[in-house]
Short mmCIF file of C-alpha atoms in Angstrom, two decimals:
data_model
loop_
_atom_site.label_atom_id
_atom_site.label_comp_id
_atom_site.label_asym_id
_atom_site.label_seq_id
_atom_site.Cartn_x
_atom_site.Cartn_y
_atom_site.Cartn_z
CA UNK A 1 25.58 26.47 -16.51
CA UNK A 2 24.25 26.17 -20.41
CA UNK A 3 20.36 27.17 -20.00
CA UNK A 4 18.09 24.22 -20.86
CA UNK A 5 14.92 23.89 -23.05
CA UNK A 6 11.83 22.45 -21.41
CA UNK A 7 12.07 19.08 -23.24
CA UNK A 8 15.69 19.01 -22.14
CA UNK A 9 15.05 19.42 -18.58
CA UNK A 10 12.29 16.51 -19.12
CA UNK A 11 14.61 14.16 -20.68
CA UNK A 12 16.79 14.84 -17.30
CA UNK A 13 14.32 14.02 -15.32
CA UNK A 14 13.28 10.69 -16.88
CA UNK A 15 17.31 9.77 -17.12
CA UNK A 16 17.86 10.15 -13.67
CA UNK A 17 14.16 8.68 -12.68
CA UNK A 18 15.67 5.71 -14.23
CA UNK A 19 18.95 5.56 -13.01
CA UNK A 20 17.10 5.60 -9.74
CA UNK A 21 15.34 2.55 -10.37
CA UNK A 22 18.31 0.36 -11.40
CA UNK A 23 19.69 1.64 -7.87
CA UNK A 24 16.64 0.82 -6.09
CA UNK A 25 15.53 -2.23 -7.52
CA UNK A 26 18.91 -3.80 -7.64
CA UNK A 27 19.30 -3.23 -3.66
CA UNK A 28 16.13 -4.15 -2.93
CA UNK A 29 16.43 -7.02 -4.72
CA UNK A 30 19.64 -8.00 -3.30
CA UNK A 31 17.86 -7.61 0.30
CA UNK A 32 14.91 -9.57 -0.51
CA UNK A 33 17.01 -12.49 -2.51
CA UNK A 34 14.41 -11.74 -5.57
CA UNK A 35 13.92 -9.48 -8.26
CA UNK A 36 12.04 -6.77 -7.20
CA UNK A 37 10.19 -3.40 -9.42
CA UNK A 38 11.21 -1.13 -7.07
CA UNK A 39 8.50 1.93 -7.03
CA UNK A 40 5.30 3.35 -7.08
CA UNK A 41 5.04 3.03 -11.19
CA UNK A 42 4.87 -0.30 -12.95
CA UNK A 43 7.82 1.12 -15.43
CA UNK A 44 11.60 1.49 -14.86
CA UNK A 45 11.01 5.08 -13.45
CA UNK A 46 11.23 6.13 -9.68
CA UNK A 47 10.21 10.17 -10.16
CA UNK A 48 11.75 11.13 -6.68
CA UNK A 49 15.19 10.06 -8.25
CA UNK A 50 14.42 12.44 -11.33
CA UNK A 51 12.70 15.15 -9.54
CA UNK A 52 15.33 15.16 -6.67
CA UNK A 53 17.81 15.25 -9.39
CA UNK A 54 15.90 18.38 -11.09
CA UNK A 55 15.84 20.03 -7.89
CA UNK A 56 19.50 19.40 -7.03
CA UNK A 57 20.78 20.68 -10.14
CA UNK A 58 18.70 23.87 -9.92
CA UNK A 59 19.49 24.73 -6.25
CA UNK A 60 23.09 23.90 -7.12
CA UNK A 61 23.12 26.44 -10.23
CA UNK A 62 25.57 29.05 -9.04
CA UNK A 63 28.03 27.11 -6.41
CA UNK A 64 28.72 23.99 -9.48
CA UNK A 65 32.55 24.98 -8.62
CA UNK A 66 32.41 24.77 -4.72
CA UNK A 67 31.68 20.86 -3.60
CA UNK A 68 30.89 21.95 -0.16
CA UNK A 69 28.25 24.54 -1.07
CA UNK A 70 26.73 21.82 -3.95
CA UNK A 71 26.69 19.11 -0.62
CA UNK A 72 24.48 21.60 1.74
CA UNK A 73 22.34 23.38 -0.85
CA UNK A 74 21.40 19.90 -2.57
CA UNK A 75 21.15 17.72 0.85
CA UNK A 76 18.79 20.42 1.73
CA UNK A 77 16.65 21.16 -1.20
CA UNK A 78 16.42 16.98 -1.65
CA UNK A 79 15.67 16.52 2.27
CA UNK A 80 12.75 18.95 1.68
CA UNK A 81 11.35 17.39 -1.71
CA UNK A 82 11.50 14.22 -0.19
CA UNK A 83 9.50 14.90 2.89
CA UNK A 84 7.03 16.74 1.11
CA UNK A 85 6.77 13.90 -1.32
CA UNK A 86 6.57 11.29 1.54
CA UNK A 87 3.74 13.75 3.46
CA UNK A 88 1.02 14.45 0.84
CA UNK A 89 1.63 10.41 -0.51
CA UNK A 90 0.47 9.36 3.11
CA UNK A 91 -2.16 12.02 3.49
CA UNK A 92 -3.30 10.99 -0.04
CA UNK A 93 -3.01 6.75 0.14
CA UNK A 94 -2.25 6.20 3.88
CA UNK A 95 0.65 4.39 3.05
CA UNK A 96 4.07 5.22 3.55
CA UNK A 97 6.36 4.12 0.39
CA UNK A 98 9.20 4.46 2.05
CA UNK A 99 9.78 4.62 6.53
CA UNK A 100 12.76 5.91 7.68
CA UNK A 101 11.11 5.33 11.48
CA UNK A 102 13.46 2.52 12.91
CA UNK A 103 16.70 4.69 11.48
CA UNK A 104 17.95 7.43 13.85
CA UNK A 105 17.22 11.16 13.56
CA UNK A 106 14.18 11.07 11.61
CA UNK A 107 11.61 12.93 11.34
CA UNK A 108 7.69 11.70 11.80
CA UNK A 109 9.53 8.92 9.00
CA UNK A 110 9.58 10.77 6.34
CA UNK A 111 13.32 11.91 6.72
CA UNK A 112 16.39 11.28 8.42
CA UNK A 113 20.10 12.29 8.86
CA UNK A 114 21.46 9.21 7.11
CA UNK A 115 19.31 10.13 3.75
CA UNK A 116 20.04 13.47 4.17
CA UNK A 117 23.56 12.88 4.09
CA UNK A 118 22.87 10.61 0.87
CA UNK A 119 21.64 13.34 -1.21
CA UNK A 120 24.34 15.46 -0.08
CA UNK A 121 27.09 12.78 -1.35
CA UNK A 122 24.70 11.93 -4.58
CA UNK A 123 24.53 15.73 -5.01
CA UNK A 124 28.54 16.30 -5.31
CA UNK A 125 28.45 12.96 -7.66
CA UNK A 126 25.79 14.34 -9.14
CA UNK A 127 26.59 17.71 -10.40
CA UNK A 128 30.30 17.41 -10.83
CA UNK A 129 30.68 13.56 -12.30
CA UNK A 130 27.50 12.41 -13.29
CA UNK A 131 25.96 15.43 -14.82
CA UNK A 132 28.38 16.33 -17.16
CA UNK A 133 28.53 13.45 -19.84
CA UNK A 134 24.42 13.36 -19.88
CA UNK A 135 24.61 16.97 -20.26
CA UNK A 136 26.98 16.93 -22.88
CA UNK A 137 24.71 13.50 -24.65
CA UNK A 138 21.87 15.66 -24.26
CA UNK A 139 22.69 19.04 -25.83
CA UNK A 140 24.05 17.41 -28.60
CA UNK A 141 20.59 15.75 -29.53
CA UNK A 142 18.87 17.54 -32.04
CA UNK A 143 16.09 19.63 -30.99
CA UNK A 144 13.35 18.04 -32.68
CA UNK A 145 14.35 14.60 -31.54
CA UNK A 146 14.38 15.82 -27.83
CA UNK A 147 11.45 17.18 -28.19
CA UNK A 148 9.53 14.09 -29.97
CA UNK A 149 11.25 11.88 -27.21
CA UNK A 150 10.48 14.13 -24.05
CA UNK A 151 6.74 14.22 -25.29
CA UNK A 152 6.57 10.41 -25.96
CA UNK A 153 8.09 9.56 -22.77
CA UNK A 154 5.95 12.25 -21.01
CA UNK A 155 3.09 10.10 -22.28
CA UNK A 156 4.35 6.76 -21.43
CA UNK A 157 4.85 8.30 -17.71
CA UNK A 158 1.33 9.77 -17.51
CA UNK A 159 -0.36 6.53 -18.89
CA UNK A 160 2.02 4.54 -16.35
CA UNK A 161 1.40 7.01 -13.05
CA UNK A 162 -2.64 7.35 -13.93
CA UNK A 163 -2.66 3.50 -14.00
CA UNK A 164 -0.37 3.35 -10.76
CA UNK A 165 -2.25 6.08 -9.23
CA UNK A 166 -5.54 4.00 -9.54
CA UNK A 167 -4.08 1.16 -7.87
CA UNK A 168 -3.02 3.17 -5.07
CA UNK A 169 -6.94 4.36 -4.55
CA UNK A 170 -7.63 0.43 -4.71
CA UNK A 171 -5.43 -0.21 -2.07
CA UNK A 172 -6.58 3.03 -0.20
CA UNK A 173 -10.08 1.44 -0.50
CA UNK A 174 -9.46 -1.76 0.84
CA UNK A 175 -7.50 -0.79 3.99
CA UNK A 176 -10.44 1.29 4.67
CA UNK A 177 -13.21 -1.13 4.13
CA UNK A 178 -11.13 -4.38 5.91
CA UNK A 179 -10.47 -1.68 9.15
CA UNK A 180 -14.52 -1.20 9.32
CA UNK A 181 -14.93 -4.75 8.17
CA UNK A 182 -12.79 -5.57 11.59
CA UNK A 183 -13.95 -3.17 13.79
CA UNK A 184 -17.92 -3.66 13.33
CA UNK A 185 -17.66 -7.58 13.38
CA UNK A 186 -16.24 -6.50 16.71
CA UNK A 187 -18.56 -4.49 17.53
CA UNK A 188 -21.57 -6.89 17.11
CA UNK A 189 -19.56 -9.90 18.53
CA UNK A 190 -19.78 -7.34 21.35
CA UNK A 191 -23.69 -6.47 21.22
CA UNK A 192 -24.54 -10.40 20.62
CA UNK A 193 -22.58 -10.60 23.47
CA UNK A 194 -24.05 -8.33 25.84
CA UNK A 195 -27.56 -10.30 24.46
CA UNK A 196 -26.80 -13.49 25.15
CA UNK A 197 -23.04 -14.92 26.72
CA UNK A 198 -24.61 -18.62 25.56
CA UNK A 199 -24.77 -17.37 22.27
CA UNK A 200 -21.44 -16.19 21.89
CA UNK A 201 -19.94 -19.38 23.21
CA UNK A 202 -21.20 -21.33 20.80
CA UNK A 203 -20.10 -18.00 17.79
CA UNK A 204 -16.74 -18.68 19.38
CA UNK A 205 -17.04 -22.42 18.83
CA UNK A 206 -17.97 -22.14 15.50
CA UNK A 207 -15.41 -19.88 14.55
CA UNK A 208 -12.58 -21.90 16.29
CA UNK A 209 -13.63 -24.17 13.67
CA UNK A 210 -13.75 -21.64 10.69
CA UNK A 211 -10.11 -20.28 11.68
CA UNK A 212 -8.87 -23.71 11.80
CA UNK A 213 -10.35 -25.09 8.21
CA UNK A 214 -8.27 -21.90 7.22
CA UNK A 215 -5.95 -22.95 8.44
CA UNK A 216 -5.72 -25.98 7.41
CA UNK A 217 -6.29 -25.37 3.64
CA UNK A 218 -3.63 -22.65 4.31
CA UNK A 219 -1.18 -25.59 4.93
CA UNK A 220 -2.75 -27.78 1.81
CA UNK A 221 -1.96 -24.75 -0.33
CA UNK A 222 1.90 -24.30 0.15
CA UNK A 223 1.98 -27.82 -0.22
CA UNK A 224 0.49 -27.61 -4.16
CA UNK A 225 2.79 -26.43 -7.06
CA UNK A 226 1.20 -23.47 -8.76
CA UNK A 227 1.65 -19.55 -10.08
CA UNK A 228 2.30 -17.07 -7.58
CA UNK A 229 -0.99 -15.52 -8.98
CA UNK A 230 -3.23 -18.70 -8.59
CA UNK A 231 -1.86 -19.24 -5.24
CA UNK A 232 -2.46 -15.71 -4.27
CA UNK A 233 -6.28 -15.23 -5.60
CA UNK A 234 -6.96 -18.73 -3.71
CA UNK A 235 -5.72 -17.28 -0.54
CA UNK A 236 -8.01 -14.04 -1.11
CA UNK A 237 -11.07 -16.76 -1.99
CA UNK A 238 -10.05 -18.53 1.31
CA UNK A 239 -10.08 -15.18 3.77
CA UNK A 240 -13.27 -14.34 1.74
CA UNK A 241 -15.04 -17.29 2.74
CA UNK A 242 -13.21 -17.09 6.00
CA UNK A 243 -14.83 -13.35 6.51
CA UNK A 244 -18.41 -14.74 4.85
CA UNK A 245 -18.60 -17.25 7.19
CA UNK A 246 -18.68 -15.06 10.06
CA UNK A 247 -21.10 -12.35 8.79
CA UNK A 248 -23.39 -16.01 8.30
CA UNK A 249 -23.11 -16.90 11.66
CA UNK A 250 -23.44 -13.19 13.27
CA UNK A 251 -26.68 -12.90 10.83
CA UNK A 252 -28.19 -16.45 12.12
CA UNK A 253 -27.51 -14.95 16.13
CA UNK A 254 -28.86 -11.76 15.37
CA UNK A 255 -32.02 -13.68 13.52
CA UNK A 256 -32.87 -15.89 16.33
CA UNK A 257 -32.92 -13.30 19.16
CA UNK A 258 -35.22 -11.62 16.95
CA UNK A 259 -37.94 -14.38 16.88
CA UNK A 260 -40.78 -13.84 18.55
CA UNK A 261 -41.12 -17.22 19.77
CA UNK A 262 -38.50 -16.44 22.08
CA UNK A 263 -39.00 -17.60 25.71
CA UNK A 264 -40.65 -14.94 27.97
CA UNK A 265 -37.25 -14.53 29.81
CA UNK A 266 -35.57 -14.16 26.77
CA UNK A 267 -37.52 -11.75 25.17
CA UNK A 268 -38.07 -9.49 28.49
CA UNK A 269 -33.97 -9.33 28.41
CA UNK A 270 -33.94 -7.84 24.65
CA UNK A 271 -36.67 -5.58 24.81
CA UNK A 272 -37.51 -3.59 21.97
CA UNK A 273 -34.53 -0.77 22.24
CA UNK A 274 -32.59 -4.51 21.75
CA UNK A 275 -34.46 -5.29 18.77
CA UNK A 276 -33.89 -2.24 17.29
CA UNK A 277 -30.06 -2.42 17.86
CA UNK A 278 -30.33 -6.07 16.14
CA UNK A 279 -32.09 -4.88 13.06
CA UNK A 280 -29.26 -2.46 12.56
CA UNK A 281 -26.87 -4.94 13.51
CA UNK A 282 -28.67 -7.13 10.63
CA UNK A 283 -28.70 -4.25 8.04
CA UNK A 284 -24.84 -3.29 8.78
CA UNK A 285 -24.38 -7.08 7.72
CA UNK A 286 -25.98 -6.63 4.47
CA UNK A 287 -23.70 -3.66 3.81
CA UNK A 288 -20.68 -5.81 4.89
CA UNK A 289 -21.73 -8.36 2.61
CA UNK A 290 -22.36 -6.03 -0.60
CA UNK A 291 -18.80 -4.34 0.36
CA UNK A 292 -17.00 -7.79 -0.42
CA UNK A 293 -18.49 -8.36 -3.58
CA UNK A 294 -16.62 -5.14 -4.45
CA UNK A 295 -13.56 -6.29 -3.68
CA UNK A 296 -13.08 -7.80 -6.57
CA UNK A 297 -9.75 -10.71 -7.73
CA UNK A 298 -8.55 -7.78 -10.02
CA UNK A 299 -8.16 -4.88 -6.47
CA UNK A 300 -6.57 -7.49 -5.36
CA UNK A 301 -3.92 -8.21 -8.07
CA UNK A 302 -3.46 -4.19 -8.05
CA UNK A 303 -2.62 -4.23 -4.05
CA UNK A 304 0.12 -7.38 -4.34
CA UNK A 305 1.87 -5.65 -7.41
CA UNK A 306 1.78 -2.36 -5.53
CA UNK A 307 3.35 -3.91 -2.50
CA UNK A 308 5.79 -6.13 -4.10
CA UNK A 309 7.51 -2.87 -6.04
CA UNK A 310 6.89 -1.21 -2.23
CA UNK A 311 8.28 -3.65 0.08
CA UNK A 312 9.35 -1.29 2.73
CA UNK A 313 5.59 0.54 2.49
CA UNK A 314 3.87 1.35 6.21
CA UNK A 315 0.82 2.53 7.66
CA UNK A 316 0.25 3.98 11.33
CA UNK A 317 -3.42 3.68 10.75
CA UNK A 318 -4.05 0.38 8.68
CA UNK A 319 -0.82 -1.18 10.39
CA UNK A 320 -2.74 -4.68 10.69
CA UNK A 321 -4.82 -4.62 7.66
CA UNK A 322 -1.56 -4.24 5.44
CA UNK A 323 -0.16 -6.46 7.34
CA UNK A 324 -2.57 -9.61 6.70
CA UNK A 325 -2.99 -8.09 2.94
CA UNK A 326 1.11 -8.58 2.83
CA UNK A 327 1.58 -11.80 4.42
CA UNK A 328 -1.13 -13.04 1.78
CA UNK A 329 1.38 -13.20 -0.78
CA UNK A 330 4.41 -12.82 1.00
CA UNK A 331 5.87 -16.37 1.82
CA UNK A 332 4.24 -18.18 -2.05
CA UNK A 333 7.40 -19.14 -3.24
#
């Protein structure tokens, strides 16, 4: 095997990061009936192509004449990249980009047999049909072209992943804050609750009514003939208003138990251990609210272009949350 210069190995790696894509996208996009981006960068690159392809070709380096060896040493060398990759991306975004958990023989999702045995047949193509015209296309570049076009594409790819990478912490973010968003309305539904069962009734009312005027305008919207974008943002505006409406109604519940003109029976049911837990209950509201200010149109243009170029992407912990971010933008024709 002819010993590569670094810039050589690099232009490998973005060949076969773009091969990748065209694979990807084009199935995905056969699948979902629509062009889809495949992959975590906006650009035609999918790195685990060209990094699998790096590591395949270097694990492979002595058995290139035995197809049997270059199957086992590549499934296995690809099998571990990819479940490291898939490992640290989770423990990093809490997302999965890719979920092997409904096929069979996988492990915790990030692997299973029937990708294993995918890089073992893309390793034999690989190394003993593919390889060998890029090889011979790349050696015969001259050295100071590879080298100007492995540094400019090296650039490109940084610019594109720190970009990517950013939008991945926005939609990292957002999971987050919509799980706590979820789990302490419940919480103080719960505590108003526990104060006063009247009270809730009437929340419950009153947010019948909010879920339905969602609903409804819900309905109004697929009927209108707009961008993907504009419909989009006005579903975000609609669950914001949705979400603001509630925090306004737990604030006015929390407010009035609060009064001191309470009746006497009333007030000798709150107590003042009661009135504390209200004024925290009032505060956490005021957090809630300054939380969705930050959630800003421009988050949430960076989450829908992440999970249209990721539409297989899971999450054990924020299962629901991507879930109602997804179906958002899902079904806007």
């Amino acid at each position: 095997m002819h010993t590569y210069q670094l810039s050589q190995w690099l232009l490998f790696f973005f060949i076969y990061s773009f091969v990748g894509w065209v694979w990807e996208s084009c199935y995905v996009s056969v699948k979902k009936r629509r062009w889809v981006n495949r992959g975590f960068l906006h650009g035609p690159m999918l790195p685990i192509y060209g990094s699998g392809a790096l590591v395949i070709l270097i694990s492979t380096i002595g058995v290139r004449e035995n197809p049997w060896l270059i199957f086992l040493l590549g499934m296995i060398a690809a099998t571990i990249l990819e479940y490291i990759t898939g490992a640290v991306m989770e423990r990093l975004f809490h997302v999965r980009y890719w979920d092997y958990s409904s096929q069979k023989l996988n492990l915790n999702g990030y692997i299973c047999a029937s990708s294993s045995l995918c890089w073992g047949a893309f390793s034999v193509l690989l190394v003993r049909v593919v390889h060998v015209p890029v090889e011979q296309a790349v050696l015969n570049i001259p050295a100071l072209v590879t080298d100007a076009a492995a540094f400019i594409l090296t650039v490109v790819a940084s610019v594109d992943l720190t970009q990517s990478f950013n939008e991945a912490m926005d939609l990292k973010r957002i999971l987050l804050q919509l799980e706590e968003s979820r789990e302490l309305i419940r919480k103080m539904q719960e505590k108003l609750r526990i104060t006063s069962e009247e009270m809730l009734a009437d929340y419950r009312h009153r947010s019948d009514e909010i879920t339905e005027d969602y609903r409804r305008r819900m309905a109004e919207l697929a009927e209108k003939s707009r961008s993907r974008k504009e419909a989009y943002l006005e579903r975000i505006d609609m669950k914001r208003a949705q979400r603001h409406l509630q925090l306004e109604k737990l604030a006015e519940r929390a407010e009035f138990l609060m009064k001191d003109e309470l009746p006497a029976k009333m007030d000798a049911l709150i107590g003042e251990e009661r009135r504390k837990e209200l004024t925290v209950l009032k505060e956490n509201i005021a957090k809630e609210f300054e939380k969705m200010s930050s959630r800003t149109d421009r988050s949430y243009l960076h989450i829908a272009s992440q999970l249209r170029r990721n539409p297989t992407a899971a999450s054990g912990k924020f299962a629901d949350v991507l879930k109602e971010l997804r179906d958002l933008f899902d079904n806007i024709k």
